[in-house]
CSV table of C-alpha atoms in Angstrom, one decimal:
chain,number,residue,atom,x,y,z
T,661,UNK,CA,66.2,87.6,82.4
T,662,UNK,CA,69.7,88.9,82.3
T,663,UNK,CA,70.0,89.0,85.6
T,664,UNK,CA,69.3,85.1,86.6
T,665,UNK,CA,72.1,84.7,84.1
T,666,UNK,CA,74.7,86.8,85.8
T,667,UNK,CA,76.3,85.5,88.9
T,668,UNK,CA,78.4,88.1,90.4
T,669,UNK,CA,80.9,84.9,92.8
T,670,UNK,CA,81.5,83.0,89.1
T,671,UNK,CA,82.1,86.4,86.7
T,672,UNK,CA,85.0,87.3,90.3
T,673,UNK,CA,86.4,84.0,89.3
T,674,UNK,CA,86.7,84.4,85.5
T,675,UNK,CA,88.1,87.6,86.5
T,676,UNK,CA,91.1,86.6,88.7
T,677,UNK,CA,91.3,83.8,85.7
T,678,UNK,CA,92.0,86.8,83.3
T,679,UNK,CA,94.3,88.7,85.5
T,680,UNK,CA,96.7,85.5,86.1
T,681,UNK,CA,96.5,84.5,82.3
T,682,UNK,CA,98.3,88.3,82.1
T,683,UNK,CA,100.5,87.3,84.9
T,684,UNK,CA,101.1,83.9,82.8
T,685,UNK,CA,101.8,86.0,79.8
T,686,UNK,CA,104.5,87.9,81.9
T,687,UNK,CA,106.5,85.1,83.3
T,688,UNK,CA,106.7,84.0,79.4
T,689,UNK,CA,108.4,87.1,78.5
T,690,UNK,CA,111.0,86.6,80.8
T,691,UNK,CA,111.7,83.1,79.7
T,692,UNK,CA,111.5,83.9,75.9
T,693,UNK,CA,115.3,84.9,76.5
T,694,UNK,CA,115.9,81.9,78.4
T,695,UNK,CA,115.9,84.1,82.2
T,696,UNK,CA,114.1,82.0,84.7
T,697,UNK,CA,113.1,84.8,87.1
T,698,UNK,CA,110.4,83.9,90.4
T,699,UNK,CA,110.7,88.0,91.0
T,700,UNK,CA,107.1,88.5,89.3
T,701,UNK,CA,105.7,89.0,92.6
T,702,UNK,CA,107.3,91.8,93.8
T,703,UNK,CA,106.7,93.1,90.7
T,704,UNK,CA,103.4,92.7,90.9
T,705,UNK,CA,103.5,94.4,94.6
T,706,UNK,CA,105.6,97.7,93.1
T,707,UNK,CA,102.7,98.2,90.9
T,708,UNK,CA,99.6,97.4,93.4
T,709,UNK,CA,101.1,99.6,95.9
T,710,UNK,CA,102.4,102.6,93.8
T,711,UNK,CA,98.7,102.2,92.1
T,712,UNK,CA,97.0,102.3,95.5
T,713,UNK,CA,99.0,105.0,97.1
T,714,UNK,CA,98.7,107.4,94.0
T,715,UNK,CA,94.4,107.0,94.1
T,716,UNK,CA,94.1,107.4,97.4
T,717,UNK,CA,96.3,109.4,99.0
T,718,UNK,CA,97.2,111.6,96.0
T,719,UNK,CA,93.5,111.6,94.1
T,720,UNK,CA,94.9,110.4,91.0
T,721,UNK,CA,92.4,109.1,88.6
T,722,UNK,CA,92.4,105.1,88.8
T,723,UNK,CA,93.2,104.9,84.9
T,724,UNK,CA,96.3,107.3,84.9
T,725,UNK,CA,97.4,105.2,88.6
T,726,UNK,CA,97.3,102.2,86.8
T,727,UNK,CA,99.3,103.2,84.1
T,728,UNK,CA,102.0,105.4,86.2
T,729,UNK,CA,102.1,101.8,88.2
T,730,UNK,CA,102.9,99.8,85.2
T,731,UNK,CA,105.7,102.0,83.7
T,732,UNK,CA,107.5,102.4,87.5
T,733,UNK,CA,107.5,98.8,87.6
T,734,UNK,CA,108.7,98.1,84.0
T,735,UNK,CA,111.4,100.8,85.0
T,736,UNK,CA,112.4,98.9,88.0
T,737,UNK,CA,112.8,96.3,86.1
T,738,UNK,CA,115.2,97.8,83.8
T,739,UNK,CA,117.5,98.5,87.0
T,740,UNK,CA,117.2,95.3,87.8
T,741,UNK,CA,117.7,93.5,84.9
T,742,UNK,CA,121.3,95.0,84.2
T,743,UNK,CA,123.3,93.0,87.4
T,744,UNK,CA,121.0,90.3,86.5
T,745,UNK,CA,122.4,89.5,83.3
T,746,UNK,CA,125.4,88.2,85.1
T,747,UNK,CA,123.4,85.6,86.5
T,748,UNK,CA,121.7,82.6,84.7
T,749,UNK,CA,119.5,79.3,85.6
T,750,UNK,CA,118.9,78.4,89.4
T,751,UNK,CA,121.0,81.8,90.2
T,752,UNK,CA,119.0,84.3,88.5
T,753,UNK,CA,116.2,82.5,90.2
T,754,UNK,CA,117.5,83.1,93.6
T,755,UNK,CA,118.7,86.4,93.2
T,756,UNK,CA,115.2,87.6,91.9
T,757,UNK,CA,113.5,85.2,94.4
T,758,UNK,CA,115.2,87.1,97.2
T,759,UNK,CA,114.4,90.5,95.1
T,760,UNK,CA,110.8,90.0,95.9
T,761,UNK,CA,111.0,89.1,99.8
T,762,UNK,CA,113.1,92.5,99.9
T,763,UNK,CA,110.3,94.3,98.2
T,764,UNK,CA,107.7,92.9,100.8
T,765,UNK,CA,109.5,93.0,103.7
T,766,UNK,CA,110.0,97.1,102.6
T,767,UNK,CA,106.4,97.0,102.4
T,768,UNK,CA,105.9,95.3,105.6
T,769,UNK,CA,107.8,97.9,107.9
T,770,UNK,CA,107.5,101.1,105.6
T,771,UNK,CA,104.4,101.6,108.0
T,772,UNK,CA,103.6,105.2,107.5
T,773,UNK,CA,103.3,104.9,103.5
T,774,UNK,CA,102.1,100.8,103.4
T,775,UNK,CA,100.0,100.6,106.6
T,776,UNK,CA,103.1,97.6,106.9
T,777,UNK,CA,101.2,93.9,107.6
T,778,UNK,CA,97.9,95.9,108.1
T,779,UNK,CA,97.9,96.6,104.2
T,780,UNK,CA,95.7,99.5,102.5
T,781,UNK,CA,92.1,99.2,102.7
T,782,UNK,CA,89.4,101.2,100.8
T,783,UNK,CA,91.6,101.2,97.6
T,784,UNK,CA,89.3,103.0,94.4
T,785,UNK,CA,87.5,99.8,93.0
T,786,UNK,CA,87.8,99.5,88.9
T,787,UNK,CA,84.1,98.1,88.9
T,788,UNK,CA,82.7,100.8,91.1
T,789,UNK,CA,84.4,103.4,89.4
T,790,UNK,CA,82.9,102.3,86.1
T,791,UNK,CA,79.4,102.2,87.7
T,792,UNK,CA,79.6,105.8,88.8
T,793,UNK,CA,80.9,107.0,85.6
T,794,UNK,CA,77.7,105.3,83.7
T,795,UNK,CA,75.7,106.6,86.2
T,796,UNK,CA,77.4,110.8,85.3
T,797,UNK,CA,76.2,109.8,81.8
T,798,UNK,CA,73.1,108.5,82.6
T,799,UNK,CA,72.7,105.1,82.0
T,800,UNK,CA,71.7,103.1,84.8
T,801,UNK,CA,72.1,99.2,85.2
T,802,UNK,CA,68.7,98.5,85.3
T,803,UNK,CA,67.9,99.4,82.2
T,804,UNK,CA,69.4,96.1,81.3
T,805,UNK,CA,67.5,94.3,84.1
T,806,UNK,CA,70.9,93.9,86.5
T,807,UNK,CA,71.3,95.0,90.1
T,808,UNK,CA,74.3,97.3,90.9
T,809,UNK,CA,76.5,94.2,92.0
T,810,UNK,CA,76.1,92.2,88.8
T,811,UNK,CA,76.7,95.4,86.7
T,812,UNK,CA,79.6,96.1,88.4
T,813,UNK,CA,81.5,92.4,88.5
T,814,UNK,CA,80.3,92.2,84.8
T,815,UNK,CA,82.0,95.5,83.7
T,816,UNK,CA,85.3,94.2,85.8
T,817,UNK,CA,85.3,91.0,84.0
T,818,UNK,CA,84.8,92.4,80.1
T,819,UNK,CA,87.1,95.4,80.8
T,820,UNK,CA,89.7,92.5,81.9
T,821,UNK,CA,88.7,90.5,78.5
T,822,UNK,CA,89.5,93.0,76.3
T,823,UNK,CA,93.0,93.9,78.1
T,824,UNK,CA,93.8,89.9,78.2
T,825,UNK,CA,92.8,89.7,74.4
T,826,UNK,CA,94.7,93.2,74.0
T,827,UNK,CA,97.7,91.7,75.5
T,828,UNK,CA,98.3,88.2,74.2
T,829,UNK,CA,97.5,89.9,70.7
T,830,UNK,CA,100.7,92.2,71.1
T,831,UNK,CA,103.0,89.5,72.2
T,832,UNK,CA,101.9,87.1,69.5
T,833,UNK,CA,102.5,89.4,67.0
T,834,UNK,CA,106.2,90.5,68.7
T,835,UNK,CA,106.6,87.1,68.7
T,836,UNK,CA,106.9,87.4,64.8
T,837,UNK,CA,108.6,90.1,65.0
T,838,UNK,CA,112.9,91.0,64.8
T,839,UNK,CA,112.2,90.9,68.4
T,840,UNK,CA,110.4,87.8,69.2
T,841,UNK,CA,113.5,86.1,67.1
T,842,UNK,CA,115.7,87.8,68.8
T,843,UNK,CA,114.5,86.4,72.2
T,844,UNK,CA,114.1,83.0,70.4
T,845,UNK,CA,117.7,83.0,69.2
T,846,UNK,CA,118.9,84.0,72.7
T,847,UNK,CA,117.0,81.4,74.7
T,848,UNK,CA,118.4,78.8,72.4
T,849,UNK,CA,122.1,80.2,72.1
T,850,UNK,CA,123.3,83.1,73.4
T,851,UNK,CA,126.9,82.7,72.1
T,852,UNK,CA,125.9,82.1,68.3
T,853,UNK,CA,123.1,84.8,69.0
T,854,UNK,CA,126.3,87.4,69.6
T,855,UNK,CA,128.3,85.9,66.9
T,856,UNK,CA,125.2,86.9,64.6
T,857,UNK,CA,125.1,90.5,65.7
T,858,UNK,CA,122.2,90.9,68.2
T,859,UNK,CA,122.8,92.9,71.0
T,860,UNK,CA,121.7,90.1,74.0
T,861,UNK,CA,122.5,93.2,76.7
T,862,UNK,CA,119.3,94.9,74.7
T,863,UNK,CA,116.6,92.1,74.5
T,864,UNK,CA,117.0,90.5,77.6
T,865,UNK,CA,116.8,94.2,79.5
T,866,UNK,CA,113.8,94.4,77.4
T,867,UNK,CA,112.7,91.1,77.7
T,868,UNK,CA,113.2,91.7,81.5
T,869,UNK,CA,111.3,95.2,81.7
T,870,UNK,CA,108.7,94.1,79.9
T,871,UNK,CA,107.6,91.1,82.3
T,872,UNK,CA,108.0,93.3,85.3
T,873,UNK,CA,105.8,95.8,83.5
T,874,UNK,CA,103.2,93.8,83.1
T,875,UNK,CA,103.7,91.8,86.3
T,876,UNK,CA,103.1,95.8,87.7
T,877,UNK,CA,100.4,96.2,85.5
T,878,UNK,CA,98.3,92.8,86.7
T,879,UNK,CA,99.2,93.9,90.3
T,880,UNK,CA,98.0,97.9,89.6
T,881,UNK,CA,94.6,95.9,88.2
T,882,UNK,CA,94.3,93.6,91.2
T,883,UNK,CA,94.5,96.2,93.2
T,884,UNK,CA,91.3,98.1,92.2
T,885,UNK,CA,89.3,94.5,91.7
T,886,UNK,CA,90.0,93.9,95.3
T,887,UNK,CA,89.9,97.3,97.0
T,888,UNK,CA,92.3,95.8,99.5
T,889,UNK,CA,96.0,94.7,99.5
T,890,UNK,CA,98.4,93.6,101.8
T,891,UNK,CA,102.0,92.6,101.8
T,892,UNK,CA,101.2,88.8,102.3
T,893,UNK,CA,99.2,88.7,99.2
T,894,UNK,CA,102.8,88.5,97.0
T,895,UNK,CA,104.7,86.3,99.2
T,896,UNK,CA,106.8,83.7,97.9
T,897,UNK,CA,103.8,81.1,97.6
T,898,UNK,CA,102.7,84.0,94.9
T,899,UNK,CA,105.6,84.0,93.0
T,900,UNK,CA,105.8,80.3,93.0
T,901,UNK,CA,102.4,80.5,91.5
T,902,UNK,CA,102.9,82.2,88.8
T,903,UNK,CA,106.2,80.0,87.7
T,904,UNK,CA,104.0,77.5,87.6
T,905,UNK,CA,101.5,79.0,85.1
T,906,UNK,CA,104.3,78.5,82.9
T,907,UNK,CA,106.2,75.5,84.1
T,908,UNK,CA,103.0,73.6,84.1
T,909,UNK,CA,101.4,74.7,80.6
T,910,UNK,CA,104.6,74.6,78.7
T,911,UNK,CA,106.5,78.1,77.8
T,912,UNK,CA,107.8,78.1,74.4
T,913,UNK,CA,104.6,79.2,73.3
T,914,UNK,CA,102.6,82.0,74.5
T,915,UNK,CA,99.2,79.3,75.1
T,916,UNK,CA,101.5,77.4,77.6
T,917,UNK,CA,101.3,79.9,80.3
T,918,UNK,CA,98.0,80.5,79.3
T,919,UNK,CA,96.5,77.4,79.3
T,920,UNK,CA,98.8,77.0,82.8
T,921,UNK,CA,96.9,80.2,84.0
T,922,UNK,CA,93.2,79.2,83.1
T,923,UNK,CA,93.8,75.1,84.2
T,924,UNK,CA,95.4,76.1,87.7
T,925,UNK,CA,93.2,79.0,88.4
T,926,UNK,CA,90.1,77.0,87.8
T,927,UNK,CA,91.2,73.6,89.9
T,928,UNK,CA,90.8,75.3,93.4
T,929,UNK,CA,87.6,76.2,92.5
T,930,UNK,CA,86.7,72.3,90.9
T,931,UNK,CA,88.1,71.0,93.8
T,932,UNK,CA,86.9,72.9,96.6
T,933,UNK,CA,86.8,70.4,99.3
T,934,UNK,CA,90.9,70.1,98.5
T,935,UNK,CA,91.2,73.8,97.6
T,936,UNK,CA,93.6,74.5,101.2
T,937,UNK,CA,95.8,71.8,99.6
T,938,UNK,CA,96.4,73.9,96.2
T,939,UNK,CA,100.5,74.2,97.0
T,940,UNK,CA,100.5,70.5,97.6
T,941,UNK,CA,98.7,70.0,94.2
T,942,UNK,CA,101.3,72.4,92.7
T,943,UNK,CA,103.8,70.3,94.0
T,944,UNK,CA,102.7,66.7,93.1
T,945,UNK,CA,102.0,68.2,89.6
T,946,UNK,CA,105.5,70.3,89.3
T,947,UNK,CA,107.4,66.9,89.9
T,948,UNK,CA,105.3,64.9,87.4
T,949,UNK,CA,105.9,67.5,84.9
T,950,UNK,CA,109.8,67.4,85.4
T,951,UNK,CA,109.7,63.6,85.4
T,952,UNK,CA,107.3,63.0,82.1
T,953,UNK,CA,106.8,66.0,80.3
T,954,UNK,CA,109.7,68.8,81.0
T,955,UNK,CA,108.1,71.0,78.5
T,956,UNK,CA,105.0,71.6,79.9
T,957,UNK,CA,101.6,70.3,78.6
T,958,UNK,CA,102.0,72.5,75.2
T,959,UNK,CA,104.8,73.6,73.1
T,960,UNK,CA,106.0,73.4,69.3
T,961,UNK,CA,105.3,70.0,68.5
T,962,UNK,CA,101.7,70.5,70.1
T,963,UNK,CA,100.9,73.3,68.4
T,964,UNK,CA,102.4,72.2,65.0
T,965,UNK,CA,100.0,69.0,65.8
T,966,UNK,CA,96.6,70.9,65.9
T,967,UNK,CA,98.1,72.9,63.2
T,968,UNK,CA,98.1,69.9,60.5
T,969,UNK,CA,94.4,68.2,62.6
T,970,UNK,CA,92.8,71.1,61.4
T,971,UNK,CA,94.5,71.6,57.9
T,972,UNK,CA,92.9,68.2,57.4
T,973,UNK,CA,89.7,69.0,58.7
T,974,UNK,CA,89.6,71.8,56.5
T,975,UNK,CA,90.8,69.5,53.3
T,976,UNK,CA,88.4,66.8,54.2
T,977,UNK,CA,85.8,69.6,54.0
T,978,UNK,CA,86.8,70.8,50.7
T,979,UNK,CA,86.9,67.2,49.6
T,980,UNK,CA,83.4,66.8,50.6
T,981,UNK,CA,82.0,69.6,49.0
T,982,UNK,CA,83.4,68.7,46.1
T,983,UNK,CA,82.3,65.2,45.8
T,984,UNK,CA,78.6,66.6,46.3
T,985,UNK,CA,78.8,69.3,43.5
T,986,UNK,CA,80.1,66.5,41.2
């Protein structure tokens, strides 16, 4: 019975879904202290490749890859972030935007470590590593009724749930943290944010570090969910992609990007006969945002909105209940 329910194409989808959500969720960072970066990409690229090469040319376990990929990239970032802090706006833009075409053009003719335009095949797979190790324990998929496929894309898919939960929890709750206001203050004044006695050479290195890290991290984890990766899977279109996650669903709140993430992910897939047209969707819909809504689709007043729709749910509920007990 389970397996009728499980398709292993739609549970690949809701998986990619997750993974840009946490790219989403990285591009927000960024733009908490007001740093418009389109460098996400090559972010993403440090940390699929340093991940790939470790597992398997170096037989490091996939878990301790991915992780080693995440903190190289969030390092990277550091370096990075320190001459960009002299740049703002459209500049900062361009000089990361030209950041990542560095990074894959390396790629592209560092030929002995990157296979260059070939890419690197056979990359350890998350799901199939997971199989095996429920297999050296001894449980077996079809003691749940699934074939090997289905257990395998629905172990990717959960495994990426709980991360994508794991994640936007954290960053809500720095959000309400001294360093979520810190960011908040600096996107909205730097000056007056100085005059107050934060340290805006701190949060925005921070701010900048911890995008790329989990720009690396999403690109470590796409990695292993595709088993293959080449330098023309973080091109400029890439990084224009993920922009848009946030450009789109609105990024001064974290459900912007991610709302961005889930609604752009999914129309390719809605509109498949037009899917080869996605960048000229992206486009149409990038100039109608800048022309109606600037914001994006959700930010405060949104949120402040469904805030007080379901305050008066839950009053009219109370209400209710009361009116029957008298």
């Amino acid at each position: 019975m389970l397996s009728e329910l499980i398709n292993p194409y739609y549970l690949q989808i809701a998986s990619f879904i997750l993974l840009n959500i946490i790219l989403g969720v990285s591009i927000y960072i960024t733009l908490a202290t007001g740093q418009l970066s389109l460098g996400h990409a090559g972010f993403m690229s440090i940390g699929a490749y340093t991940s790939a090469i470790l597992t398997l040319n170096h037989n490091v376990p996939l878990v301790l890859g991915i992780v080693i990929a995440a903190v190289f990239t969030g390092l990277v970032g550091v370096i990075i972030g320190f001459p960009a802090l002299r740049l703002h706006g459209v500049y900062l833009a361009i000089a990361t935007l030209g950041f990542g075409e560095v990074i894959r053009v390396l790629f592209v003719n560092w030929e002995n470590l990157t296979n260059g335009a070939i890419g690197i095949a056979n990359i350890p797979h998350l799901g199939r590593e997971i199989l095996t190790l429920s297999k050296d324990i001894g449980f077996e998929p079809a003691a749940l009724g699934l074939r090997n496929n289905q257990f395998i894309s629905l172990a990717v898919f959960l495994l990426l749930l709980i991360i994508t939960i794991a994640v936007i929890w954290f960053f809500i709750r720095q959000n309400n943290s001294r360093i979520g206001r810190a960011y908040a203050s600096i996107k909205m004044d730097e000056q007056a944010s100085e005059a107050m006695g934060i340290n805006i050479t701190y949060y925005k290195i921070l701010a900048f570090g911890q995008g790329a890290l989990l720009a690396g991290f999403a690109g470590a984890l796409y990695a292993h969910m595709t088993a293959y990766i080449s330098p023309s899977d973080f091109d400029y279109h890439r990084a224009v992609e993920i922009l848009i996650f946030a450009i789109f669903g609105g990024s001064e709140v974290i459900w912007g990007p991610i709302f961005g993430a889930i609604f752009l992910s999914s129309l390719p897939e809605v509109l498949r006969s037009v899917s080869e047209y996605r960048f000229m969707i992206y486009g149409a819909l990038i100039v109608f945002m800048m022309a109606f809504r600037p914001q994006g689709l959700i930010d405060m007043n949104v949120m402040n909105w469904l805030k007080r729709s379901k305050s008066k749910k839950k009053e009219g509920k109370h209400g209710t209940g009361s009116k029957e007990n008298q």
